[in-house]
Amino acid sequence: MRLVRVEDAIGQVLGYDTTYVGRDGATVLLPRGHVITRDDVEKLKDSGVYFVWVEGNEESSDLMYEWEIAETVARAVAGENTYIKPARQGSAWIMSSVNGVLKVDIHGLTELNLGGNVLLITRQGMSGVVKDELVGIIDVIPLSMRRSEVEELLRYRNLISVVPFRRRKIGIVITGTEIYQGRKRDLYYPVIKARADKYGWEVTFNTVVPDDEDKIMNAVKEAISNGVEAIVITGGMSVDPTDKTPNAIRRLGARVIAYGVPIKPTTMTMIAMLDNTPILAISAGGIYYSDYNAIDIFLPRLMADLIPSREEIAAMGHGGILPNYRPHH
């Protein structure tokens, strides 16, 4: 590579992508490999580019350039159920090859990023992802690095992977005497069904019961006898006299992992295991905050058999005020 003034680059091969940045965003102005023309000179200068890297007659075998580095490191850090997609401007994308839950080795990511030359940027670990979704990006900062420097980075392996969903069949138990009696329309089913459709789960059992412990218990038993692999129970989760759901779950003999989770909204959530069947019981707040709530945080994990511990749930208080939460005065 040689650095030359744009006027002197006419007829030469551009060595890397040049970028246009404007009010409408950033885009590639001229791609690597483009042969620079006289018309390109003004276009480059209008974008603030007065010098460009062009390909030289000889390339040092000791150097790797940003596009090679990005793909090489991405292939090292990408683990199970991911694939690599080359991107522009010294980047490589890591994509999910399945529906599942994203796992990130935060310690390894931090160490890699401390080096400063190559950065791994990911979606939030333990979040649900779908097939062909972007889950990580490798970005290379310098234009080139010595091969030995790049090889040193290849010790960072499998930093990002996706655990596929191992459960697919969901049972939904809607509680509320007012809904059961037809006084009020249920608004929760569509919220849960939207997640099922997104992640490829199937709702195989769905019922509405009044605020009655025995009826809630019977609905859960019926769901399990119908072969569901996880159960979502809605409503009746606080401490009002009519709120019967937590006690019904306990009476079933379920092992309660958490009742009350440190997130806002939907703090009044219970996570429990009834033998091998996870139960997620969530307060009515998930209706009003239907775009993002405890369902999004916990249900993908339960469906991937990544059952959270009490310690993991306790740590969720850091960042637990979700972006869509609006405090009531």
C-alpha positions as a LaTeX table, in Angstrom:
\begin{tabular}{lrrr}
\hline
Residue & $x$ (\AA) & $y$ (\AA) & $z$ (\AA) \\
\hline
Met1 & 0.00 & 0.00 & 0.00 \\
Arg2 & 1.10 & 3.55 & $-0.71$ \\
Leu3 & $-0.43$ & 6.78 & 0.55 \\
Val4 & $-0.85$ & 9.31 & $-2.32$ \\
Arg5 & $-2.70$ & 12.55 & $-3.00$ \\
Val6 & $-6.03$ & 11.92 & $-4.73$ \\
Glu7 & $-4.83$ & 13.84 & $-7.85$ \\
Asp8 & $-1.94$ & 11.40 & $-8.15$ \\
Ala9 & $-4.17$ & 8.35 & $-7.67$ \\
Ile10 & $-5.98$ & 8.53 & $-11.02$ \\
Gly11 & $-5.75$ & 5.17 & $-12.77$ \\
Gln12 & $-4.63$ & 3.39 & $-9.63$ \\
Val13 & $-6.46$ & 0.76 & $-7.57$ \\
Leu14 & $-7.98$ & 1.97 & $-4.31$ \\
Gly15 & $-6.53$ & $-0.02$ & $-1.41$ \\
Tyr16 & $-9.41$ & 0.33 & 1.06 \\
Asp17 & $-13.01$ & 1.55 & 1.27 \\
Thr18 & $-13.48$ & 5.31 & 1.50 \\
Thr19 & $-16.46$ & 6.51 & 3.50 \\
Tyr20 & $-19.02$ & 9.24 & 2.99 \\
Val21 & $-20.60$ & 10.55 & 6.20 \\
Gly22 & $-23.56$ & 12.91 & 6.02 \\
Arg23 & $-26.81$ & 13.76 & 7.78 \\
Asp24 & $-28.37$ & 10.67 & 6.22 \\
Gly25 & $-25.74$ & 8.36 & 7.72 \\
Ala26 & $-22.49$ & 6.72 & 6.63 \\
Thr27 & $-21.95$ & 4.77 & 3.43 \\
Val28 & $-19.10$ & 3.50 & 1.25 \\
Leu29 & $-18.17$ & 6.22 & $-1.21$ \\
Leu30 & $-15.69$ & 4.18 & $-3.27$ \\
Pro31 & $-15.00$ & 0.50 & $-2.55$ \\
Arg32 & $-11.62$ & $-1.18$ & $-2.22$ \\
Gly33 & $-10.45$ & $-2.38$ & $-5.65$ \\
His34 & $-12.06$ & 0.57 & $-7.48$ \\
Val35 & $-9.88$ & 2.15 & $-10.18$ \\
Ile36 & $-9.82$ & 5.88 & $-9.43$ \\
Thr37 & $-10.97$ & 8.18 & $-12.25$ \\
Arg38 & $-10.63$ & 11.91 & $-12.77$ \\
Asp39 & $-14.29$ & 12.34 & $-11.74$ \\
Asp40 & $-13.59$ & 10.57 & $-8.46$ \\
Val41 & $-11.06$ & 13.21 & $-7.40$ \\
Glu42 & $-13.69$ & 15.92 & $-6.80$ \\
Lys43 & $-16.07$ & 13.40 & $-5.24$ \\
Leu44 & $-13.37$ & 12.39 & $-2.76$ \\
Lys45 & $-12.42$ & 15.97 & $-1.92$ \\
Asp46 & $-16.09$ & 16.91 & $-1.39$ \\
Ser47 & $-16.13$ & 14.21 & 1.28 \\
Gly48 & $-12.97$ & 15.53 & 2.94 \\
Val49 & $-10.68$ & 12.86 & 1.48 \\
Tyr50 & $-7.44$ & 14.38 & 0.10 \\
Phe51 & $-5.15$ & 11.35 & 0.42 \\
Val52 & $-5.91$ & 7.70 & $-0.34$ \\
Trp53 & $-4.19$ & 4.36 & 0.02 \\
Val54 & $-3.55$ & 2.69 & $-3.31$ \\
Glu55 & $-2.28$ & $-0.79$ & $-4.03$ \\
Gly56 & 1.45 & $-0.97$ & $-4.64$ \\
Asn57 & 3.29 & $-3.26$ & $-7.02$ \\
Glu58 & 4.45 & $-5.46$ & $-4.15$ \\
Glu59 & 2.67 & $-6.44$ & $-1.00$ \\
Ser60 & 4.65 & $-7.33$ & 2.05 \\
Ser61 & 3.89 & $-10.90$ & 3.02 \\
Asp62 & 4.42 & $-9.77$ & 6.60 \\
Leu63 & 1.37 & $-7.49$ & 6.54 \\
Met64 & $-2.32$ & $-8.26$ & 6.76 \\
Tyr65 & $-4.86$ & $-5.62$ & 5.82 \\
Glu66 & $-8.05$ & $-4.68$ & 7.63 \\
Trp67 & $-10.42$ & $-6.86$ & 5.58 \\
Glu68 & $-8.23$ & $-9.96$ & 6.03 \\
Ile69 & $-7.74$ & $-9.26$ & 9.74 \\
Ala70 & $-11.46$ & $-8.81$ & 10.37 \\
Glu71 & $-12.43$ & $-12.15$ & 8.81 \\
Thr72 & $-9.50$ & $-14.03$ & 10.37 \\
Val73 & $-10.24$ & $-12.84$ & 13.92 \\
Ala74 & $-14.00$ & $-13.23$ & 13.45 \\
Arg75 & $-13.53$ & $-16.89$ & 12.52 \\
Ala76 & $-11.54$ & $-17.41$ & 15.73 \\
Val77 & $-13.96$ & $-15.71$ & 18.14 \\
Ala78 & $-17.14$ & $-17.08$ & 16.53 \\
Gly79 & $-18.29$ & $-20.21$ & 18.31 \\
Glu80 & $-21.11$ & $-22.71$ & 17.97 \\
Asn81 & $-24.16$ & $-21.89$ & 15.85 \\
Thr82 & $-22.67$ & $-18.77$ & 14.26 \\
Tyr83 & $-21.31$ & $-17.91$ & 10.82 \\
Ile84 & $-19.25$ & $-15.06$ & 9.36 \\
Lys85 & $-20.44$ & $-12.47$ & 6.87 \\
Pro86 & $-17.79$ & $-10.13$ & 5.39 \\
Ala87 & $-18.62$ & $-6.45$ & 5.72 \\
Arg88 & $-17.15$ & $-3.22$ & 4.42 \\
Gln89 & $-14.59$ & $-0.90$ & 5.99 \\
Gly90 & $-12.51$ & $-3.37$ & 7.97 \\
Ser91 & $-15.41$ & $-5.19$ & 9.59 \\
Ala92 & $-16.76$ & $-8.71$ & 9.71 \\
Trp93 & $-20.21$ & $-9.64$ & 10.95 \\
Ile94 & $-20.94$ & $-12.63$ & 13.17 \\
Met95 & $-24.43$ & $-13.98$ & 12.52 \\
Ser96 & $-26.56$ & $-16.53$ & 14.35 \\
Ser97 & $-27.27$ & $-19.72$ & 12.40 \\
Val98 & $-30.14$ & $-20.79$ & 14.73 \\
Asn99 & $-32.89$ & $-19.40$ & 16.93 \\
Gly100 & $-31.58$ & $-19.41$ & 20.49 \\
Val101 & $-29.84$ & $-17.48$ & 23.27 \\
Leu102 & $-26.63$ & $-15.53$ & 22.76 \\
Lys103 & $-23.70$ & $-16.37$ & 25.04 \\
Val104 & $-20.73$ & $-14.01$ & 25.29 \\
Asp105 & $-17.42$ & $-14.61$ & 27.08 \\
Ile106 & $-17.22$ & $-11.12$ & 28.61 \\
His107 & $-13.78$ & $-11.72$ & 30.13 \\
Gly108 & $-12.33$ & $-12.75$ & 26.75 \\
Leu109 & $-14.12$ & $-9.89$ & 24.97 \\
Thr110 & $-12.66$ & $-7.39$ & 27.44 \\
Glu111 & $-9.13$ & $-8.77$ & 27.03 \\
Leu112 & $-9.36$ & $-8.68$ & 23.23 \\
Asn113 & $-10.72$ & $-5.13$ & 23.22 \\
Leu114 & $-8.00$ & $-3.92$ & 25.61 \\
Gly115 & $-5.49$ & $-4.61$ & 22.82 \\
Gly116 & $-7.07$ & $-1.69$ & 20.98 \\
Asn117 & $-6.38$ & $-2.83$ & 17.40 \\
Val118 & $-9.26$ & $-5.26$ & 16.91 \\
Leu119 & $-12.60$ & $-4.81$ & 18.67 \\
Leu120 & $-15.41$ & $-7.28$ & 19.33 \\
Ile121 & $-18.82$ & $-5.63$ & 19.65 \\
Thr122 & $-21.83$ & $-7.82$ & 20.50 \\
Arg123 & $-25.50$ & $-7.78$ & 21.37 \\
Gln124 & $-26.34$ & $-8.20$ & 25.05 \\
Gly125 & $-25.37$ & $-11.64$ & 26.31 \\
Met126 & $-28.19$ & $-14.00$ & 27.30 \\
Ser127 & $-30.67$ & $-12.29$ & 24.98 \\
Gly128 & $-32.87$ & $-14.19$ & 22.56 \\
Val129 & $-31.76$ & $-14.10$ & 18.91 \\
Val130 & $-33.11$ & $-15.51$ & 15.68 \\
Lys131 & $-31.50$ & $-17.25$ & 12.72 \\
Asp132 & $-29.52$ & $-14.89$ & 10.45 \\
Glu133 & $-29.55$ & $-12.11$ & 13.07 \\
Leu134 & $-26.41$ & $-10.01$ & 13.55 \\
Val135 & $-24.99$ & $-10.91$ & 16.98 \\
Gly136 & $-21.43$ & $-9.58$ & 16.84 \\
Ile137 & $-19.09$ & $-7.36$ & 14.84 \\
Ile138 & $-15.32$ & $-7.44$ & 14.54 \\
Asp139 & $-13.97$ & $-3.98$ & 13.76 \\
Val140 & $-10.32$ & $-3.40$ & 12.85 \\
Ile141 & $-8.89$ & $-0.01$ & 13.78 \\
Pro142 & $-5.54$ & 0.21 & 11.86 \\
Leu143 & $-5.36$ & $-0.29$ & 8.08 \\
Ser144 & $-2.82$ & $-3.09$ & 8.49 \\
Met145 & $-1.10$ & $-5.23$ & 11.11 \\
Arg146 & 1.83 & $-7.62$ & 11.11 \\
Arg147 & 0.83 & $-11.25$ & 10.68 \\
Ser148 & 2.47 & $-12.13$ & 13.98 \\
Glu149 & 0.27 & $-9.55$ & 15.75 \\
Val150 & $-2.87$ & $-11.01$ & 14.20 \\
Glu151 & $-1.83$ & $-14.58$ & 15.02 \\
Glu152 & $-1.41$ & $-13.51$ & 18.65 \\
Leu153 & $-5.12$ & $-12.57$ & 18.68 \\
Leu154 & $-6.20$ & $-16.00$ & 17.48 \\
Arg155 & $-5.92$ & $-17.33$ & 21.02 \\
Tyr156 & $-9.28$ & $-15.67$ & 21.67 \\
Arg157 & $-11.58$ & $-18.47$ & 20.55 \\
Asn158 & $-15.32$ & $-19.10$ & 20.80 \\
Leu159 & $-16.05$ & $-15.83$ & 22.59 \\
Ile160 & $-19.53$ & $-15.64$ & 21.10 \\
Ser161 & $-21.94$ & $-18.52$ & 20.51 \\
Val162 & $-25.66$ & $-19.28$ & 20.39 \\
Val163 & $-27.38$ & $-21.94$ & 22.49 \\
Pro164 & $-30.35$ & $-23.26$ & 20.47 \\
Phe165 & $-33.81$ & $-23.47$ & 21.99 \\
Arg166 & $-34.34$ & $-26.93$ & 23.40 \\
Arg167 & $-38.00$ & $-26.39$ & 24.26 \\
Arg168 & $-40.63$ & $-25.42$ & 21.70 \\
Lys169 & $-44.08$ & $-26.06$ & 23.20 \\
Ile170 & $-45.55$ & $-23.36$ & 25.45 \\
Gly171 & $-48.61$ & $-23.47$ & 27.67 \\
Ile172 & $-50.30$ & $-20.18$ & 28.58 \\
Val173 & $-52.49$ & $-19.80$ & 31.67 \\
Ile174 & $-54.27$ & $-16.43$ & 31.84 \\
Thr175 & $-55.57$ & $-15.64$ & 35.34 \\
Gly176 & $-58.17$ & $-13.06$ & 36.36 \\
Thr177 & $-61.77$ & $-13.47$ & 37.46 \\
Glu178 & $-62.74$ & $-10.35$ & 35.50 \\
Ile179 & $-61.33$ & $-11.92$ & 32.31 \\
Tyr180 & $-62.83$ & $-15.35$ & 33.08 \\
Gln181 & $-66.27$ & $-13.74$ & 33.56 \\
Gly182 & $-65.96$ & $-11.74$ & 30.34 \\
Arg183 & $-65.91$ & $-8.35$ & 32.09 \\
Lys184 & $-62.53$ & $-7.53$ & 30.62 \\
Arg185 & $-60.79$ & $-8.66$ & 27.44 \\
Asp186 & $-57.51$ & $-10.55$ & 27.78 \\
Leu187 & $-54.63$ & $-8.53$ & 26.31 \\
Tyr188 & $-51.77$ & $-10.83$ & 27.33 \\
Tyr189 & $-52.12$ & $-13.72$ & 24.89 \\
Pro190 & $-51.04$ & $-11.64$ & 21.84 \\
Val191 & $-47.95$ & $-10.39$ & 23.75 \\
Ile192 & $-46.76$ & $-13.95$ & 24.44 \\
Lys193 & $-47.83$ & $-15.27$ & 21.02 \\
Ala194 & $-45.73$ & $-12.57$ & 19.33 \\
Arg195 & $-42.61$ & $-13.91$ & 21.12 \\
Ala196 & $-43.52$ & $-17.48$ & 20.19 \\
Asp197 & $-43.88$ & $-16.51$ & 16.53 \\
Lys198 & $-40.59$ & $-14.61$ & 16.58 \\
Tyr199 & $-38.53$ & $-17.43$ & 18.08 \\
Gly200 & $-40.26$ & $-20.41$ & 16.47 \\
Trp201 & $-42.06$ & $-21.69$ & 19.56 \\
Glu202 & $-45.56$ & $-23.17$ & 19.46 \\
Val203 & $-48.43$ & $-22.37$ & 21.83 \\
Thr204 & $-49.97$ & $-25.81$ & 22.35 \\
Phe205 & $-52.12$ & $-25.02$ & 25.40 \\
Asn206 & $-54.02$ & $-21.87$ & 26.30 \\
Thr207 & $-56.68$ & $-21.30$ & 28.95 \\
Val208 & $-58.26$ & $-18.58$ & 31.11 \\
Val209 & $-59.00$ & $-19.26$ & 34.80 \\
Pro210 & $-60.39$ & $-17.14$ & 37.65 \\
Asp211 & $-58.30$ & $-15.99$ & 40.63 \\
Asp212 & $-58.62$ & $-19.32$ & 42.39 \\
Glu213 & $-55.62$ & $-21.33$ & 43.57 \\
Asp214 & $-57.12$ & $-24.75$ & 42.84 \\
Lys215 & $-58.19$ & $-23.74$ & 39.32 \\
Ile216 & $-54.77$ & $-22.26$ & 38.58 \\
Met217 & $-53.12$ & $-25.45$ & 39.84 \\
Asn218 & $-55.43$ & $-27.63$ & 37.74 \\
Ala219 & $-54.71$ & $-25.54$ & 34.62 \\
Val220 & $-50.96$ & $-26.01$ & 35.12 \\
Lys221 & $-51.41$ & $-29.78$ & 35.59 \\
Glu222 & $-53.58$ & $-29.94$ & 32.46 \\
Ala223 & $-50.98$ & $-28.02$ & 30.47 \\
Ile224 & $-48.26$ & $-30.47$ & 31.53 \\
Ser225 & $-50.46$ & $-33.48$ & 30.72 \\
Asn226 & $-50.88$ & $-31.95$ & 27.25 \\
Gly227 & $-47.11$ & $-32.10$ & 26.74 \\
Val228 & $-46.07$ & $-28.45$ & 27.11 \\
Glu229 & $-42.36$ & $-27.85$ & 27.79 \\
Ala230 & $-42.71$ & $-24.48$ & 29.55 \\
Ile231 & $-45.60$ & $-22.54$ & 31.09 \\
Val232 & $-46.32$ & $-18.81$ & 31.21 \\
Ile233 & $-48.86$ & $-17.66$ & 33.80 \\
Thr234 & $-50.13$ & $-14.09$ & 33.66 \\
Gly235 & $-51.66$ & $-11.91$ & 36.36 \\
Gly236 & $-52.41$ & $-12.25$ & 40.06 \\
Met237 & $-48.80$ & $-11.70$ & 41.02 \\
Ser238 & $-48.81$ & $-8.97$ & 43.69 \\
Val239 & $-50.02$ & $-8.99$ & 47.29 \\
Asp240 & $-53.69$ & $-8.06$ & 46.85 \\
Pro241 & $-56.19$ & $-10.48$ & 48.44 \\
Thr242 & $-57.30$ & $-11.59$ & 44.94 \\
Asp243 & $-53.76$ & $-12.39$ & 43.77 \\
Lys244 & $-53.50$ & $-16.18$ & 43.99 \\
Thr245 & $-50.86$ & $-17.15$ & 41.42 \\
Pro246 & $-47.66$ & $-17.33$ & 43.55 \\
Asn247 & $-49.31$ & $-19.46$ & 46.21 \\
Ala248 & $-50.80$ & $-21.79$ & 43.59 \\
Ile249 & $-47.33$ & $-22.35$ & 42.11 \\
Arg250 & $-45.89$ & $-23.10$ & 45.56 \\
Arg251 & $-48.72$ & $-25.51$ & 46.37 \\
Leu252 & $-47.93$ & $-27.45$ & 43.20 \\
Gly253 & $-44.56$ & $-28.26$ & 44.80 \\
Ala254 & $-42.57$ & $-26.16$ & 42.37 \\
Arg255 & $-39.05$ & $-25.05$ & 43.30 \\
Val256 & $-39.18$ & $-21.25$ & 43.34 \\
Ile257 & $-35.95$ & $-19.71$ & 42.01 \\
Ala258 & $-37.14$ & $-16.12$ & 42.42 \\
Tyr259 & $-40.30$ & $-14.26$ & 43.36 \\
Gly260 & $-39.68$ & $-10.61$ & 42.61 \\
Val261 & $-36.93$ & $-9.82$ & 40.10 \\
Pro262 & $-34.81$ & $-6.62$ & 40.14 \\
Ile263 & $-36.08$ & $-5.17$ & 36.86 \\
Lys264 & $-38.60$ & $-2.45$ & 36.07 \\
Pro265 & $-41.22$ & $-2.98$ & 34.69 \\
Thr266 & $-42.62$ & $-6.43$ & 35.69 \\
Thr267 & $-40.75$ & $-6.70$ & 39.00 \\
Met268 & $-43.51$ & $-8.97$ & 40.34 \\
Thr269 & $-42.34$ & $-11.97$ & 38.34 \\
Met270 & $-41.83$ & $-15.53$ & 39.58 \\
Ile271 & $-39.48$ & $-18.10$ & 38.05 \\
Ala272 & $-39.97$ & $-21.67$ & 39.21 \\
Met273 & $-39.30$ & $-25.25$ & 38.18 \\
Leu274 & $-42.04$ & $-27.87$ & 38.51 \\
Asp275 & $-39.97$ & $-31.03$ & 38.15 \\
Asn276 & $-38.44$ & $-30.42$ & 34.68 \\
Thr277 & $-40.96$ & $-27.81$ & 33.53 \\
Pro278 & $-40.03$ & $-24.12$ & 33.87 \\
Ile279 & $-42.79$ & $-21.74$ & 34.94 \\
Leu280 & $-42.65$ & $-18.01$ & 34.28 \\
Ala281 & $-45.38$ & $-16.09$ & 36.11 \\
Ile282 & $-45.56$ & $-12.40$ & 35.24 \\
Ser283 & $-47.55$ & $-9.44$ & 36.51 \\
Ala284 & $-50.07$ & $-7.45$ & 34.48 \\
Gly285 & $-47.36$ & $-4.83$ & 33.82 \\
Gly286 & $-46.30$ & $-6.83$ & 30.77 \\
Ile287 & $-49.48$ & $-5.67$ & 29.03 \\
Tyr288 & $-48.67$ & $-1.98$ & 29.45 \\
Tyr289 & $-45.00$ & $-2.54$ & 28.65 \\
Ser290 & $-45.67$ & $-5.08$ & 25.93 \\
Asp291 & $-42.64$ & $-4.13$ & 23.83 \\
Tyr292 & $-40.07$ & $-5.28$ & 26.43 \\
Asn293 & $-40.52$ & $-6.92$ & 29.82 \\
Ala294 & $-39.64$ & $-10.00$ & 31.90 \\
Ile295 & $-40.90$ & $-12.29$ & 29.12 \\
Asp296 & $-38.11$ & $-11.05$ & 26.84 \\
Ile297 & $-35.47$ & $-11.37$ & 29.55 \\
Phe298 & $-36.38$ & $-14.77$ & 31.00 \\
Leu299 & $-38.45$ & $-16.83$ & 28.57 \\
Pro300 & $-35.72$ & $-17.26$ & 25.89 \\
Arg301 & $-33.33$ & $-18.49$ & 28.60 \\
Leu302 & $-35.89$ & $-20.94$ & 29.97 \\
Met303 & $-36.61$ & $-22.24$ & 26.45 \\
Ala304 & $-32.87$ & $-22.83$ & 25.90 \\
Asp305 & $-32.56$ & $-24.66$ & 29.24 \\
Leu306 & $-30.33$ & $-21.88$ & 30.58 \\
Ile307 & $-32.14$ & $-21.73$ & 33.92 \\
Pro308 & $-30.92$ & $-18.61$ & 35.78 \\
Ser309 & $-29.54$ & $-18.89$ & 39.31 \\
Arg310 & $-30.64$ & $-16.66$ & 42.18 \\
Glu311 & $-27.26$ & $-14.88$ & 41.95 \\
Glu312 & $-27.67$ & $-14.18$ & 38.24 \\
Ile313 & $-31.13$ & $-12.77$ & 38.81 \\
Ala314 & $-29.91$ & $-10.65$ & 41.75 \\
Ala315 & $-27.20$ & $-9.12$ & 39.51 \\
Met316 & $-29.86$ & $-8.00$ & 37.01 \\
Gly317 & $-30.55$ & $-5.03$ & 39.30 \\
His318 & $-27.60$ & $-3.40$ & 37.51 \\
Gly319 & $-29.28$ & $-2.09$ & 34.37 \\
Gly320 & $-32.61$ & $-3.37$ & 35.62 \\
Ile321 & $-34.44$ & $-0.13$ & 34.82 \\
Leu322 & $-35.38$ & $-1.06$ & 31.26 \\
Pro323 & $-35.26$ & 1.61 & 28.52 \\
Asn324 & $-39.05$ & 1.57 & 28.09 \\
Tyr325 & $-39.87$ & 2.03 & 31.80 \\
Arg326 & $-41.78$ & 5.21 & 32.67 \\
Pro327 & $-42.01$ & 5.91 & 36.43 \\
His328 & $-45.42$ & 6.85 & 37.81 \\
His329 & $-45.59$ & 9.76 & 40.23 \\
\hline
\end{tabular}
